[in-house]
mmCIF file of C-alpha atoms in Angstrom:
data_model
loop_
_atom_site.group_PDB
_atom_site.id
_atom_site.type_symbol
_atom_site.label_atom_id
_atom_site.label_comp_id
_atom_site.label_asym_id
_atom_site.label_seq_id
_atom_site.Cartn_x
_atom_site.Cartn_y
_atom_site.Cartn_z
ATOM 1 C CA MET V 129 0.000 0.000 0.000
ATOM 2 C CA ASP V 130 1.609 3.306 -1.042
ATOM 3 C CA PHE V 131 0.476 5.868 1.511
ATOM 4 C CA GLU V 132 2.987 8.457 0.436
ATOM 5 C CA ASN V 133 1.386 8.859 -2.986
ATOM 6 C CA LYS V 134 -2.140 9.374 -1.662
ATOM 7 C CA ASP V 135 -3.457 12.830 -2.562
ATOM 8 C CA LEU V 136 -4.845 13.612 0.861
ATOM 9 C CA GLN V 137 -4.840 16.547 3.228
ATOM 10 C CA ASN V 138 -1.632 15.284 4.867
ATOM 11 C CA ASP V 139 0.960 14.640 2.169
ATOM 12 C CA SER V 140 4.275 13.997 3.836
ATOM 13 C CA PHE V 141 5.755 14.241 7.258
ATOM 14 C CA THR V 142 9.328 14.263 8.487
ATOM 15 C CA GLU V 143 10.221 11.195 10.524
ATOM 16 C CA GLU V 144 12.859 11.455 13.242
ATOM 17 C CA VAL V 145 13.890 7.868 13.757
ATOM 18 C CA SER V 146 15.748 6.948 16.927
ATOM 19 C CA LEU V 147 18.442 4.318 16.576
ATOM 20 C CA ASP V 148 18.612 3.181 20.224
ATOM 21 C CA SER V 149 18.916 -0.530 20.838
ATOM 22 C CA VAL V 150 16.172 -2.311 22.723
ATOM 23 C CA SER V 151 16.418 -5.180 25.177
ATOM 24 C CA ASP V 152 16.682 -5.977 28.823
ATOM 25 C CA GLU V 153 20.473 -6.133 28.459
ATOM 26 C CA THR V 154 20.640 -2.597 27.050
ATOM 27 C CA ALA V 155 18.257 -0.896 29.486
ATOM 28 C CA ASP V 156 21.193 0.533 31.467
ATOM 29 C CA CYS V 157 22.807 1.757 28.246
ATOM 30 C CA ALA V 158 19.561 3.549 27.379
ATOM 31 C CA ALA V 159 19.722 5.406 30.684
ATOM 32 C CA GLU V 160 23.308 6.468 29.987
ATOM 33 C CA SER V 161 22.480 7.612 26.455
ATOM 34 C CA THR V 162 19.710 9.826 27.865
ATOM 35 C CA GLU V 163 22.333 11.867 29.675
ATOM 36 C CA ALA V 164 24.169 12.337 26.371
ATOM 37 C CA GLY V 165 21.090 13.907 24.765
ATOM 38 C CA ALA V 166 19.561 10.800 23.169
ATOM 39 C CA PRO V 167 15.779 10.198 23.393
ATOM 40 C CA ARG V 168 14.583 9.309 26.879
ATOM 41 C CA PRO V 169 12.954 5.891 27.424
ATOM 42 C CA LEU V 170 9.246 6.402 28.075
ATOM 43 C CA LEU V 171 8.186 2.759 28.350
ATOM 44 C CA GLU V 172 10.286 -0.213 29.463
ATOM 45 C CA VAL V 173 8.809 -3.705 29.443
ATOM 46 C CA LYS V 174 10.877 -6.459 31.062
ATOM 47 C CA HIS V 175 9.986 -10.155 30.806
ATOM 48 C CA LEU V 176 6.253 -9.392 30.785
ATOM 49 C CA ARG V 177 3.924 -12.372 31.196
ATOM 50 C CA LYS V 178 0.136 -12.583 31.068
ATOM 51 C CA THR V 179 -1.949 -15.736 31.464
ATOM 52 C CA PHE V 180 -5.647 -16.472 31.734
ATOM 53 C CA PRO V 181 -6.948 -19.338 33.914
ATOM 54 C CA LEU V 182 -8.870 -22.055 32.073
ATOM 55 C CA LYS V 183 -9.420 -24.675 34.765
ATOM 56 C CA THR V 184 -9.239 -24.701 38.547
ATOM 57 C CA ASN V 185 -9.496 -27.487 41.121
ATOM 58 C CA LEU V 186 -11.799 -27.661 44.133
ATOM 59 C CA PHE V 187 -9.464 -25.438 46.114
ATOM 60 C CA GLY V 188 -9.379 -22.717 43.445
ATOM 61 C CA LYS V 189 -5.855 -23.485 42.299
ATOM 62 C CA VAL V 190 -5.314 -22.999 38.550
ATOM 63 C CA THR V 191 -4.643 -26.328 36.850
ATOM 64 C CA GLN V 192 -4.649 -25.121 33.250
ATOM 65 C CA GLU V 193 -3.916 -21.676 31.866
ATOM 66 C CA LEU V 194 -3.715 -19.895 28.541
ATOM 67 C CA VAL V 195 -0.393 -18.138 28.002
ATOM 68 C CA ALA V 196 -1.208 -14.958 26.065
ATOM 69 C CA VAL V 197 2.051 -13.031 26.589
ATOM 70 C CA ASP V 198 5.272 -14.767 27.607
ATOM 71 C CA ASP V 199 8.625 -13.154 28.473
ATOM 72 C CA VAL V 200 8.305 -10.029 26.297
ATOM 73 C CA SER V 201 10.891 -7.261 26.723
ATOM 74 C CA PHE V 202 11.529 -3.978 24.897
ATOM 75 C CA VAL V 203 12.234 -0.270 25.409
ATOM 76 C CA LEU V 204 10.238 2.483 23.688
ATOM 77 C CA ASN V 205 11.739 5.983 23.614
ATOM 78 C CA GLU V 206 9.846 9.253 23.602
ATOM 79 C CA GLY V 207 8.580 10.300 20.187
ATOM 80 C CA GLU V 208 9.063 6.860 18.630
ATOM 81 C CA THR V 209 6.568 4.466 17.080
ATOM 82 C CA LEU V 210 6.945 0.783 17.843
ATOM 83 C CA GLY V 211 5.006 -1.505 15.510
ATOM 84 C CA ILE V 212 3.908 -4.902 16.851
ATOM 85 C CA VAL V 213 3.033 -7.449 14.144
ATOM 86 C CA GLY V 214 2.019 -11.081 14.032
ATOM 87 C CA GLU V 215 -0.804 -13.404 13.116
ATOM 88 C CA SER V 216 -4.215 -13.180 14.756
ATOM 89 C CA GLY V 217 -4.133 -14.655 18.240
ATOM 90 C CA CYS V 218 -0.412 -14.082 18.836
ATOM 91 C CA GLY V 219 -1.011 -11.791 21.841
ATOM 92 C CA LYS V 220 -0.584 -8.324 20.308
ATOM 93 C CA THR V 221 -3.751 -6.824 21.797
ATOM 94 C CA THR V 222 -3.244 -8.543 25.149
ATOM 95 C CA LEU V 223 0.252 -7.062 25.299
ATOM 96 C CA GLY V 224 -1.122 -3.563 24.778
ATOM 97 C CA ARG V 225 -3.885 -3.935 27.338
ATOM 98 C CA THR V 226 -1.528 -5.435 29.906
ATOM 99 C CA ILE V 227 0.830 -2.471 29.502
ATOM 100 C CA LEU V 228 -2.123 -0.166 30.167
ATOM 101 C CA LYS V 229 -3.018 -2.230 33.246
ATOM 102 C CA LEU V 230 -6.428 -3.059 31.790
ATOM 103 C CA TYR V 231 -5.295 -6.642 32.446
ATOM 104 C CA PRO V 232 -3.176 -7.471 35.500
ATOM 105 C CA SER V 233 0.183 -8.992 34.622
ATOM 106 C CA ASN V 234 1.367 -12.355 35.953
ATOM 107 C CA GLY V 235 5.057 -11.525 35.894
ATOM 108 C CA GLY V 236 7.669 -9.106 34.667
ATOM 109 C CA GLU V 237 7.936 -5.342 35.000
ATOM 110 C CA ILE V 238 6.252 -2.338 33.372
ATOM 111 C CA ILE V 239 8.176 0.902 33.838
ATOM 112 C CA PHE V 240 6.421 3.997 32.502
ATOM 113 C CA ASP V 241 8.058 7.419 32.559
ATOM 114 C CA GLY V 242 10.560 6.215 35.144
ATOM 115 C CA LYS V 243 7.929 4.689 37.466
ATOM 116 C CA ASP V 244 7.459 0.975 38.068
ATOM 117 C CA ILE V 245 3.687 0.608 37.637
ATOM 118 C CA THR V 246 3.663 -3.198 37.606
ATOM 119 C CA ASN V 247 1.853 -3.510 40.941
ATOM 120 C CA TYR V 248 -0.120 -0.266 40.833
ATOM 121 C CA LYS V 249 -3.706 -0.495 42.052
ATOM 122 C CA LYS V 250 -6.628 1.176 40.268
ATOM 123 C CA SER V 251 -6.478 4.172 42.600
ATOM 124 C CA GLU V 252 -2.769 4.608 41.888
ATOM 125 C CA MET V 253 -3.265 4.227 38.130
ATOM 126 C CA ARG V 254 -5.789 7.070 38.051
ATOM 127 C CA SER V 255 -3.039 9.654 38.377
ATOM 128 C CA ILE V 256 -1.278 8.444 35.222
ATOM 129 C CA ARG V 257 -4.315 7.477 33.133
ATOM 130 C CA THR V 258 -4.049 10.808 31.372
ATOM 131 C CA ASP V 259 -0.530 9.867 30.224
ATOM 132 C CA MET V 260 -1.529 6.481 28.751
ATOM 133 C CA GLN V 261 -4.408 6.113 26.298
ATOM 134 C CA ILE V 262 -5.660 3.588 23.760
ATOM 135 C CA ILE V 263 -7.363 3.736 20.363
ATOM 136 C CA PHE V 264 -9.507 0.631 20.013
ATOM 137 C CA GLN V 265 -9.781 -1.474 16.891
ATOM 138 C CA ASP V 266 -13.520 -1.193 16.241
ATOM 139 C CA PRO V 267 -14.790 2.398 15.882
ATOM 140 C CA TYR V 268 -18.371 1.132 15.757
ATOM 141 C CA SER V 269 -18.528 -0.538 19.168
ATOM 142 C CA SER V 270 -16.054 1.626 21.110
ATOM 143 C CA LEU V 271 -18.244 4.760 21.099
ATOM 144 C CA PRO V 272 -21.336 5.094 23.360
ATOM 145 C CA PRO V 273 -24.341 5.317 20.980
ATOM 146 C CA ARG V 274 -26.444 7.578 23.231
ATOM 147 C CA SER V 275 -23.836 10.292 23.700
ATOM 148 C CA THR V 276 -23.075 13.119 21.319
ATOM 149 C CA VAL V 277 -19.550 13.746 20.055
ATOM 150 C CA GLY V 278 -19.349 16.759 22.348
ATOM 151 C CA ASP V 279 -20.276 14.660 25.400
ATOM 152 C CA ILE V 280 -17.862 11.856 24.427
ATOM 153 C CA LEU V 281 -14.915 14.235 24.145
ATOM 154 C CA SER V 282 -15.894 16.481 27.065
ATOM 155 C CA GLU V 283 -16.302 13.745 29.682
ATOM 156 C CA PRO V 284 -12.597 12.801 30.103
ATOM 157 C CA VAL V 285 -11.640 16.490 30.054
ATOM 158 C CA LEU V 286 -14.065 17.203 32.901
ATOM 159 C CA VAL V 287 -13.239 14.070 34.902
ATOM 160 C CA HIS V 288 -9.490 14.739 34.872
ATOM 161 C CA GLY V 289 -9.759 18.540 35.093
ATOM 162 C CA ILE V 290 -7.702 19.181 31.964
ATOM 163 C CA VAL V 291 -9.089 22.732 31.580
ATOM 164 C CA PRO V 292 -11.550 24.849 33.613
ATOM 165 C CA LYS V 293 -15.199 23.913 33.079
ATOM 166 C CA GLU V 294 -16.044 27.116 31.198
ATOM 167 C CA GLN V 295 -13.273 26.386 28.663
ATOM 168 C CA VAL V 296 -14.205 22.770 27.938
ATOM 169 C CA ARG V 297 -16.303 23.441 24.828
ATOM 170 C CA ASP V 298 -13.635 25.588 23.171
ATOM 171 C CA TYR V 299 -10.980 23.010 24.110
ATOM 172 C CA VAL V 300 -13.003 20.189 22.544
ATOM 173 C CA LEU V 301 -13.751 22.167 19.384
ATOM 174 C CA ASP V 302 -10.039 22.896 18.945
ATOM 175 C CA LEU V 303 -9.272 19.188 19.452
ATOM 176 C CA MET V 304 -11.891 18.236 16.859
ATOM 177 C CA ASP V 305 -10.307 20.615 14.367
ATOM 178 C CA LYS V 306 -6.877 19.005 14.909
ATOM 179 C CA CYS V 307 -8.404 15.593 14.192
ATOM 180 C CA GLY V 308 -10.195 16.721 11.006
ATOM 181 C CA LEU V 309 -13.697 16.944 12.511
ATOM 182 C CA ARG V 310 -16.037 19.830 11.683
ATOM 183 C CA ASP V 311 -17.360 21.948 14.547
ATOM 184 C CA TYR V 312 -21.007 21.139 13.736
ATOM 185 C CA TYR V 313 -20.285 17.467 14.535
ATOM 186 C CA TYR V 314 -20.318 18.484 18.207
ATOM 187 C CA GLU V 315 -24.053 17.792 18.627
ATOM 188 C CA ARG V 316 -24.212 14.673 16.451
ATOM 189 C CA TYR V 317 -24.362 11.026 17.514
ATOM 190 C CA PRO V 318 -21.923 8.232 16.496
ATOM 191 C CA HIS V 319 -24.430 6.467 14.214
ATOM 192 C CA GLU V 320 -24.461 9.531 11.965
ATOM 193 C CA PHE V 321 -20.808 9.065 10.956
ATOM 194 C CA SER V 322 -18.843 6.817 8.637
ATOM 195 C CA GLY V 323 -16.173 4.430 9.882
ATOM 196 C CA GLY V 324 -13.338 6.847 9.143
ATOM 197 C CA GLN V 325 -15.091 9.713 10.924
ATOM 198 C CA ARG V 326 -15.786 7.503 13.929
ATOM 199 C CA GLN V 327 -12.140 6.542 14.152
ATOM 200 C CA ARG V 328 -11.223 10.235 14.115
ATOM 201 C CA ILE V 329 -13.564 10.673 17.079
ATOM 202 C CA CYS V 330 -11.803 7.784 18.852
ATOM 203 C CA ILE V 331 -8.441 9.423 18.175
ATOM 204 C CA ALA V 332 -9.731 12.759 19.490
ATOM 205 C CA ARG V 333 -11.040 11.044 22.636
ATOM 206 C CA ALA V 334 -7.637 9.440 23.268
ATOM 207 C CA LEU V 335 -5.860 12.787 22.806
ATOM 208 C CA SER V 336 -8.333 14.785 24.899
ATOM 209 C CA VAL V 337 -6.297 14.257 28.095
ATOM 210 C CA ASN V 338 -2.902 15.128 26.561
ATOM 211 C CA PRO V 339 -1.305 11.657 26.768
ATOM 212 C CA LYS V 340 2.373 10.824 26.353
ATOM 213 C CA LEU V 341 1.811 7.257 25.139
ATOM 214 C CA VAL V 342 -0.974 6.116 22.818
ATOM 215 C CA ILE V 343 -1.522 2.421 22.144
ATOM 216 C CA CYS V 344 -3.104 2.033 18.716
ATOM 217 C CA ASP V 345 -4.822 -1.359 18.616
ATOM 218 C CA GLU V 346 -5.253 -2.016 14.886
ATOM 219 C CA PRO V 347 -6.898 1.405 14.388
ATOM 220 C CA VAL V 348 -7.272 1.052 10.604
ATOM 221 C CA SER V 349 -8.048 -2.653 10.117
ATOM 222 C CA ALA V 350 -11.825 -2.060 9.908
ATOM 223 C CA LEU V 351 -11.527 0.791 7.368
ATOM 224 C CA ASP V 352 -11.297 1.044 3.590
ATOM 225 C CA VAL V 353 -7.836 1.417 2.061
ATOM 226 C CA SER V 354 -8.237 5.099 1.143
ATOM 227 C CA ILE V 355 -9.585 5.897 4.626
ATOM 228 C CA GLN V 356 -6.706 3.957 6.170
ATOM 229 C CA ALA V 357 -4.266 6.336 4.451
ATOM 230 C CA GLN V 358 -6.065 9.361 5.885
ATOM 231 C CA ILE V 359 -6.016 7.991 9.440
ATOM 232 C CA ILE V 360 -2.356 6.938 9.258
ATOM 233 C CA ASN V 361 -1.328 10.349 7.926
ATOM 234 C CA LEU V 362 -3.400 11.992 10.673
ATOM 235 C CA LEU V 363 -1.636 9.910 13.346
ATOM 236 C CA LYS V 364 1.771 10.882 11.954
ATOM 237 C CA GLU V 365 0.889 14.572 11.839
ATOM 238 C CA LEU V 366 -0.420 14.490 15.421
ATOM 239 C CA GLN V 367 2.726 12.712 16.549
ATOM 240 C CA ARG V 368 4.893 15.370 14.953
ATOM 241 C CA SER V 369 2.898 18.313 16.334
ATOM 242 C CA LEU V 370 2.174 16.934 19.821
ATOM 243 C CA GLY V 371 5.282 14.832 20.443
ATOM 244 C CA LEU V 372 3.340 11.594 20.920
ATOM 245 C CA THR V 373 4.753 8.111 21.393
ATOM 246 C CA TYR V 374 2.899 5.219 19.729
ATOM 247 C CA LEU V 375 2.707 1.499 20.298
ATOM 248 C CA PHE V 376 1.112 0.537 16.985
ATOM 249 C CA ILE V 377 -0.472 -2.932 16.818
ATOM 250 C CA SER V 378 -1.319 -4.282 13.373
ATOM 251 C CA HIS V 379 -1.200 -7.304 11.098
ATOM 252 C CA ASP V 380 -0.770 -5.133 7.993
ATOM 253 C CA LEU V 381 2.966 -5.055 7.320
ATOM 254 C CA SER V 382 2.697 -2.221 4.777
ATOM 255 C CA VAL V 383 1.038 0.030 7.351
ATOM 256 C CA VAL V 384 3.591 -0.879 10.006
ATOM 257 C CA LYS V 385 6.490 -0.211 7.641
ATOM 258 C CA PHE V 386 5.146 3.252 6.843
ATOM 259 C CA ILE V 387 4.441 4.455 10.383
ATOM 260 C CA SER V 388 6.964 2.651 12.608
ATOM 261 C CA ASP V 389 10.515 3.413 13.718
ATOM 262 C CA LYS V 390 11.013 -0.006 15.304
ATOM 263 C CA ILE V 391 9.212 -3.313 14.829
ATOM 264 C CA GLY V 392 8.558 -6.296 17.066
ATOM 265 C CA VAL V 393 7.400 -9.627 15.599
ATOM 266 C CA MET V 394 5.282 -11.789 17.916
ATOM 267 C CA TYR V 395 4.295 -15.440 17.645
ATOM 268 C CA LEU V 396 2.189 -17.345 20.167
ATOM 269 C CA GLY V 397 2.765 -14.776 22.905
ATOM 270 C CA SER V 398 6.550 -14.504 22.498
ATOM 271 C CA MET V 399 8.745 -11.917 20.795
ATOM 272 C CA MET V 400 10.484 -13.625 17.871
ATOM 273 C CA GLU V 401 12.408 -10.641 16.509
ATOM 274 C CA PHE V 402 12.882 -6.972 17.347
ATOM 275 C CA GLY V 403 14.825 -4.143 15.757
ATOM 276 C CA ARG V 404 14.859 -0.952 13.734
ATOM 277 C CA LYS V 405 12.506 -0.873 10.774
ATOM 278 C CA GLU V 406 15.358 -0.775 8.292
ATOM 279 C CA ASP V 407 17.007 -3.830 9.858
ATOM 280 C CA ILE V 408 13.827 -5.898 10.145
ATOM 281 C CA PHE V 409 12.777 -5.321 6.525
ATOM 282 C CA GLY V 410 16.292 -5.235 5.078
ATOM 283 C CA ASN V 411 17.706 -8.257 6.900
ATOM 284 C CA PRO V 412 15.070 -10.371 8.673
ATOM 285 C CA LEU V 413 16.741 -13.008 10.849
ATOM 286 C CA HIS V 414 13.964 -15.233 12.165
ATOM 287 C CA PRO V 415 12.297 -17.797 9.830
ATOM 288 C CA TYR V 416 8.869 -16.600 10.972
ATOM 289 C CA THR V 417 9.684 -12.999 10.061
ATOM 290 C CA LYS V 418 10.880 -14.116 6.639
ATOM 291 C CA ALA V 419 7.644 -16.055 6.095
ATOM 292 C CA LEU V 420 5.547 -13.024 7.056
ATOM 293 C CA PHE V 421 7.427 -10.715 4.693
ATOM 294 C CA SER V 422 7.182 -13.197 1.834
ATOM 295 C CA ALA V 423 3.384 -12.835 2.043
ATOM 296 C CA ILE V 424 3.495 -9.090 1.249
ATOM 297 C CA PRO V 425 2.053 -8.692 -2.265
ATOM 298 C CA ASN V 426 4.236 -6.975 -4.870
ATOM 299 C CA PRO V 427 2.334 -4.704 -7.317
ATOM 300 C CA ASN V 428 4.943 -5.345 -10.036
ATOM 301 C CA PRO V 429 3.704 -8.313 -12.147
ATOM 302 C CA ASP V 430 7.218 -8.908 -13.503
ATOM 303 C CA VAL V 431 8.653 -9.637 -10.060
ATOM 304 C CA LYS V 432 8.491 -13.282 -9.052
ATOM 305 C CA MET V 433 7.396 -13.825 -5.471
ATOM 306 C CA ASN V 434 9.275 -16.425 -3.437
ATOM 307 C CA ARG V 435 6.433 -17.177 -1.078
ATOM 308 C CA ILE V 436 7.285 -19.167 2.062
ATOM 309 C CA VAL V 437 4.194 -21.210 2.887
ATOM 310 C CA LEU V 438 3.945 -22.306 6.501
ATOM 311 C CA LYS V 439 2.294 -25.657 7.030
ATOM 312 C CA GLY V 440 -0.254 -26.288 9.751
ATOM 313 C CA ASP V 441 -2.047 -23.949 12.116
ATOM 314 C CA ILE V 442 -0.838 -21.928 15.086
ATOM 315 C CA PRO V 443 -0.702 -24.211 18.157
ATOM 316 C CA SER V 444 -3.104 -23.465 20.985
ATOM 317 C CA PRO V 445 -1.733 -21.013 23.573
ATOM 318 C CA ALA V 446 -3.486 -23.202 26.144
ATOM 319 C CA ASN V 447 -1.089 -26.002 25.201
ATOM 320 C CA PRO V 448 1.993 -24.422 23.597
ATOM 321 C CA PRO V 449 4.698 -26.724 22.173
ATOM 322 C CA LYS V 450 7.896 -27.340 24.113
ATOM 323 C CA GLY V 451 11.141 -25.774 22.990
ATOM 324 C CA CYS V 452 10.817 -23.114 20.334
ATOM 325 C CA ARG V 453 7.152 -22.285 19.878
ATOM 326 C CA PHE V 454 7.595 -21.955 16.137
ATOM 327 C CA HIS V 455 9.209 -25.356 15.571
ATOM 328 C CA THR V 456 5.910 -27.065 14.616
ATOM 329 C CA ARG V 457 5.692 -24.857 11.501
ATOM 330 C CA CYS V 458 9.333 -23.956 10.882
ATOM 331 C CA PRO V 459 10.810 -25.510 7.701
ATOM 332 C CA HIS V 460 14.289 -25.481 9.284
ATOM 333 C CA ALA V 461 13.456 -26.950 12.716
ATOM 334 C CA THR V 462 15.913 -29.392 14.302
ATOM 335 C CA GLU V 463 15.658 -31.761 17.251
ATOM 336 C CA ARG V 464 17.136 -29.037 19.429
ATOM 337 C CA CYS V 465 14.289 -26.701 18.501
ATOM 338 C CA LYS V 466 11.790 -29.252 19.820
ATOM 339 C CA THR V 467 13.283 -29.408 23.299
ATOM 340 C CA GLU V 468 15.234 -26.233 24.042
ATOM 341 C CA VAL V 469 13.810 -22.716 24.240
ATOM 342 C CA PRO V 470 15.981 -20.321 22.166
ATOM 343 C CA VAL V 471 17.557 -17.362 23.942
ATOM 344 C CA TYR V 472 16.323 -13.906 22.927
ATOM 345 C CA ARG V 473 19.579 -12.069 22.208
ATOM 346 C CA GLU V 474 21.187 -9.298 20.160
ATOM 347 C CA TYR V 475 22.791 -10.505 16.899
ATOM 348 C CA GLU V 476 23.349 -7.091 15.326
ATOM 349 C CA SER V 477 23.385 -3.609 16.819
ATOM 350 C CA GLY V 478 19.822 -3.068 18.051
ATOM 351 C CA HIS V 479 18.597 -6.213 16.262
ATOM 352 C CA PHE V 480 17.316 -9.046 18.473
ATOM 353 C CA ALA V 481 15.952 -12.494 17.712
ATOM 354 C CA ALA V 482 15.193 -15.820 19.405
ATOM 355 C CA CYS V 483 16.313 -18.653 17.113
ATOM 356 C CA HIS V 484 18.723 -21.579 17.399
ATOM 357 C CA LEU V 485 19.567 -21.306 13.694
ATOM 358 C CA LEU V 486 21.413 -18.052 14.328
ATOM 359 C CA GLU V 487 23.789 -19.607 16.841
ATOM 360 C CA GLY V 488 27.183 -20.847 15.581
ATOM 361 C CA ASP V 489 26.911 -23.980 13.423
ATOM 362 C CA ALA V 490 23.166 -24.332 13.936
ATOM 363 C CA GLN V 491 22.465 -23.547 10.274
ATOM 364 C CA THR V 492 24.629 -26.455 9.108
ATOM 365 C CA GLU V 493 22.977 -28.692 11.689
ATOM 366 C CA ALA V 494 19.547 -27.670 10.377
ATOM 367 C CA GLU V 495 20.493 -28.428 6.780
ATOM 368 C CA GLU V 496 21.811 -31.867 7.724
ATOM 369 C CA TYR V 497 18.689 -32.592 9.697
ATOM 370 C CA GLN V 498 16.446 -31.607 6.770
ATOM 371 C CA GLU V 499 18.440 -33.853 4.423
ATOM 372 C CA ASN V 500 17.991 -36.800 6.785
ATOM 373 C CA GLN V 501 14.281 -36.068 7.042
ATOM 374 C CA ASP V 502 13.948 -36.039 3.267
#
């Protein structure tokens, strides 16, 4: 999808891409680089884990659980956009909601703006709710049908005391203008708008409390292609003018490539690969990342696509496979992959992956194993 060639109200925006490395091992380095004038880490996630109970015994002890997010770590600097990609059901949305404390975590740490909020209670979270907001995937069900646009956007402003009560209407009208909404929409109801207009209302609602971090949970997946371009360009313009930081969740790789500075690839709740956009697209390391990128359609009919077709379905997160979680579908899997969990480590500057094939002579071992299998 070529967003840059769309003839829309927002044509092009300057991207300032940070080149800081991201991992638990480099968290201390990030703190040192801040002193040298580099972007300051706004969000640090360390070994985050989230499970949901499926079965309990007579005493209430969990006997079976669904692992939605498992050992995920990354650092997101101020002003950056981190794109999270992966197949449906890989834990992208759960990751975002756990970071926002909409779901309680089962392990790991969440450090936001220098504060460890991992064990914050609801009363403690209230003070930082204005700094963390979310744009939901479905603009049709995420807006209250019996409230006008003015009421929807005014309520968070009043609740959190963003501006004095007498200035709320002017504040909301100015916010609507920034998000491409006409002033006469103030008295209208959500059912009177198209999908793209509703998503603009959702964006305005998220920005109404002046957040630092906005989690965009597939904000354009329910929209037409031309409307997607408008919303993505709007998000980039707002980021540039307001200094926002995005965690952008999507399964559309073209959208993620356009808007993101860094990209994380998830599979079955785990982070398979992480790095700068240029590194991930220019030199993907993990077999799963390569398979995802091979599925991106090329508009040039003369270019032959080398599609990597993965066999089988994603295993159930309620019963994940032992060893590497991708080994049941990986064309290069070895016996080691079936028993040993790969270490998530840095293989290039700022480029991380979790794969046995990247370690020493593992590639030769994989080729020999495939020959024996054949």
